[in-house]
Every structure is written in C-alpha cells, then in structure tokens.
Amino acid sequence: MPIDKIFKDDASEEKGERARMASFIGAMAIADLSLHIDNPAAKVLVDISKVQDDEVGDGTTSVVVLAGELLREAEKLVTSKIHPMTIIAGYRMAAECAREALLKRVMDNKENAEKFRSDLMKIAMTTLCSKILSQDKEHFAEMAVDAIFRLKGSTNLESIQIIKKPGGSLRDSFLDEGFILDKKIGIGQPKRIENAKILVANTAMDTDKVKIYGARVRVDSMTKVAEIEGAEKEKMKDKVNKILAHGINCFVNRQLIYNFPEELFADAGVLAIEHADFEGIERLGLVTGGEIASTFDNPESVKLGHCKLIEEIMIGEDKLIHFSGVAMGQACSIVLRGASHHVLDEAERSLHDALCVLSQTVNDSRVLLGGGWPEMVMAKEVDELARKTAGKKSHAIEAFSRALVAIPTTIADNAGLDSAELVAQLRAKHHNEGCNAGIDVISGAVGDMEERGIYEAFKVKQAVLLSATEAAEMILRVDEIITCAPRRREDRM
C-alpha cells in the first residue's frame, strides 16, 4: 500500500541516507546548543542529559558533548561508506575498552577516613568549579561534604533542606543541623520550647465563619446571629481541645489558623504555626518522625514528631523557626544567602549537583583525576585497540578515540585557551605510563591533576561514557523518519 494512502496529505517520509542525515544534524545541533527541539534525535540527547542529572547529578554537559562528537565522527564514517552496524559494533568494543581503562586507574580510599574526606572535598570543589559558586568553592564544598556525611551513606537528599534568603553575600551561607521552617511564631506564643512534641496537621482551623458556599441563614434578631457565632466558637473550642488532648506543645498546620484558635493555643502554652507550605510540612514530618494528621478523634493512632528544641532565629531581617535535635539525626538545613533570587536559584542548582555527586561517591567510593585526564587515558587505550582490530571496525574504534578527546578540547575552549596546542601536549604526556596530566584552566597549561586536587567520581564518568555511546548507537540505527502532517489551524471566523 503506498504511503500516501496511509497518512494525511502533508505527512513526509525520509528513508535511508536522508533519515540518517536528519538525525545526525539534529543531534549535532543540540550538542552545539539549539533550544526549540523538533527533531527526534535531538530529543534523545536532551533525554540522556536529564537521565544523567537524575542518576548521578552531574556530567550533563559532558554526556551531550560526547554523544554529539560520536555522531559527528559517525557521519564522516557513513559518508565514506561504512555501514552503521559496523560503526555500532566498533563503538561498543571501544566503550568497553574505555571503561576497562578507567577501572585500571581508579583510586579508592574508603578505608582511610581522612583521605576519603579529602577526596570528597576535591570532588566537590571540582564540581563547583564550573558553576556560579566557583569563587567560594572551598566554603561550599565544606558545607556539602558535612551535609553528606550526616546522611551516613543514604542517597536520599530529602533530609537536606536548602533555604534561600536574599541579602548578604554567598559567603554568608551556612549549614545548620536540624530543620528550619520559613515561618514566624504567632503573637503571644512561646518563643522557645524544649523537648517538643509536635503534631503536624493539615486541617481547617478557620471554621469560626460560615463558609458553606451559597448557604443562607435567616434570623429575626441580632441575638440569633450571636447564638450562631457562639455555636461556631464552641465547635472550634472542641476541635482545639481534641488537638490539645494529644499532649503536645507544638502544633504545625498546613492551613490558616484563625485568631480565636490561635488564642486558645497560646493560653494552653502551645506553639501554633500556620500556613507551613506543603513541602515544608512533609519534610518536617519526615525529619521529626511524625505523620501528617487531619482527624483528631483518637490520639493514640496519631504519630507525633519529636525534637529537643524549637526556637526563633534571625537570618538577615527575617525571623524563622529552628527545630534542633530532631529524631532523624541526619537532617540538616543549608541556608543560602546571595544578592538576588537569580543568584540564589543558580547557587541552589550548583550545590544540588555537588550533593548528588557526593552522595553517589559515598556509596561507590572510586574516584578518578579530572581535567580531561580520564578522557586521555581512555583515548590512549582505545587507540591501541584500534591498531589490533582488523577490518572496517577499526575505523569506528579510532573515531571513538577522537570523540573522547573532544572533552579536553571543550574544557580548553571554554577556558579560552588554545585547545589544539594543549591537547597535543596532553597526548604526548600521556604516552608515558602512569601520567597524571590534565588541563589546568587556572594557569592555562597542562598540569598534574593530583597536585592540583582536581578529582571526579568514577560513577559520573562511567555514566557519561555508557549513556553517550547508547544514545549515539540509538540514533545511528535510525533509517526512516515519518513525520505526521502538521495540524491545521481552523479559521475561527
């Protein structure tokens, strides 16, 4: 059946060479950065970048650069009449060889606590180098490493809370144990509570007004209105008493707390906090070991949260509530200060990358040197494999090695250095066994990565290598693209 019978009029079809070219061009364009994405191959690259971010939290740029380069090389090979399946076979061999090369050279200091901490510090600083926090990278690396050590090996970053407060400079950011809630303590309420028993709730505490939509109450005198109001107050009083029956001294609610119940809580010496945003309240429940309650009839089935001390603290000009000595010992809050919301958002993203990488490294403690060193090590081994391999596959393996060198080239280019010169120097240095040379962007020359303390996590490098190869392979397999006819806009006249 001819294609025009299956699809609508404007549908297009591209086969074989043309389809492959369209995929190459789309993927290379995204590696060179284009934003509106209509090309399916380009979407693949955006997806691997997202997966890289979710899995290991860093290396998002590297994975796209490497995949883009692998396809750039593949395009040349296809033009010189090498079949895509041959290229894929070569790439697979090369990726395996590159991974083996890294495994031979990893360092693992898990046993030596002091060395391991210093490794983590170096990894954090290397990760922060390419981000907005590069000026104060030591300060932030210290914070990130402290926060990760508190997690005791868990990769759940939920218990590390990041609060952004404009004002001050980035250097004023600090790490605090426990949990900070961005709320003020109500009027006439205790400002400090020791050995707190916390009820975390999501319930309406504003029923001292008739709020039923469309309800009408007809009365013939003002005393009746007063009676209705009185009845509502009694109802509210009952609810507050039920809540107090849990034996708590702190009540945190997701919704509003009106003046009357707030008064009742203050009289009972209970700290009432209203309008805690949902993420805040969920995290508070998690950190203090409580559960969010919405009914209060049977206190024994409600799980309360506990902490040693609740007090009001000042950050800049804002008052916040600090819960310290929480049930979940690994919880901590990082307070970021900075000139504007934009700076703070960017700082949060950068710090999040560092925290992700560190939490992965605590579990898989293998580390490598950075600065383009791993790519040169891999490229050297892959080149040797190409020499040993017979047939057309060797061209693909050689191309893989060239693509790897794109990463040190990009590092040098981004630092405004002469990449051709530096990569040539690197290649010569790496001819010697056990060489630690990489690109030192600060001095603008080839330097010893171990001396400079530029380290990366093995897990991140491995993820970059495997994802980029898989993405390139997937795009290489494309031999037909069918695009649906665009939807026509109907005239609304």
PDB file of C-alpha atoms in Angstrom, residues 61 63 71 90 99 151 224 267 271 273 276 292 321 366 385 439 464-465 492:
ATOM      1  CA  THR A  61      27.164  18.771  29.547  1.00  0.00           C
ATOM      2  CA  VAL A  63      27.307  13.442  28.076  1.00  0.00           C
ATOM      3  CA  LEU A  71      27.743  11.208  15.878  1.00  0.00           C
ATOM      4  CA  GLY A  90      33.177  -0.720  16.774  1.00  0.00           C
ATOM      5  CA  ARG A  99      35.613   1.541  30.740  1.00  0.00           C
ATOM      6  CA  LEU A 151      23.404  11.192  55.754  1.00  0.00           C
ATOM      7  CA  LYS A 224     -29.753  34.820  66.953  1.00  0.00           C
ATOM      8  CA  ASP A 267      -3.410  30.116  76.510  1.00  0.00           C
ATOM      9  CA  LEU A 271       3.188  26.960  69.903  1.00  0.00           C
ATOM     10  CA  ILE A 273       2.447  27.600  63.403  1.00  0.00           C
ATOM     11  CA  ALA A 276       3.578  25.808  56.610  1.00  0.00           C
ATOM     12  CA  ILE A 292       0.579  14.424  58.904  1.00  0.00           C
ATOM     13  CA  ILE A 321      11.740  28.756  63.363  1.00  0.00           C
ATOM     14  CA  ARG A 366      36.052   5.050  43.447  1.00  0.00           C
ATOM     15  CA  LEU A 385      42.618  -1.417  20.462  1.00  0.00           C
ATOM     16  CA  ILE A 439      44.283  20.663  31.627  1.00  0.00           C
ATOM     17  CA  VAL A 464      28.712   9.677  30.742  1.00  0.00           C
ATOM     18  CA  LEU A 465      30.571   7.071  28.713  1.00  0.00           C
ATOM     19  CA  ARG A 492     -12.423  30.864  13.753  1.00  0.00           C
TER      20      ARG A 492
END
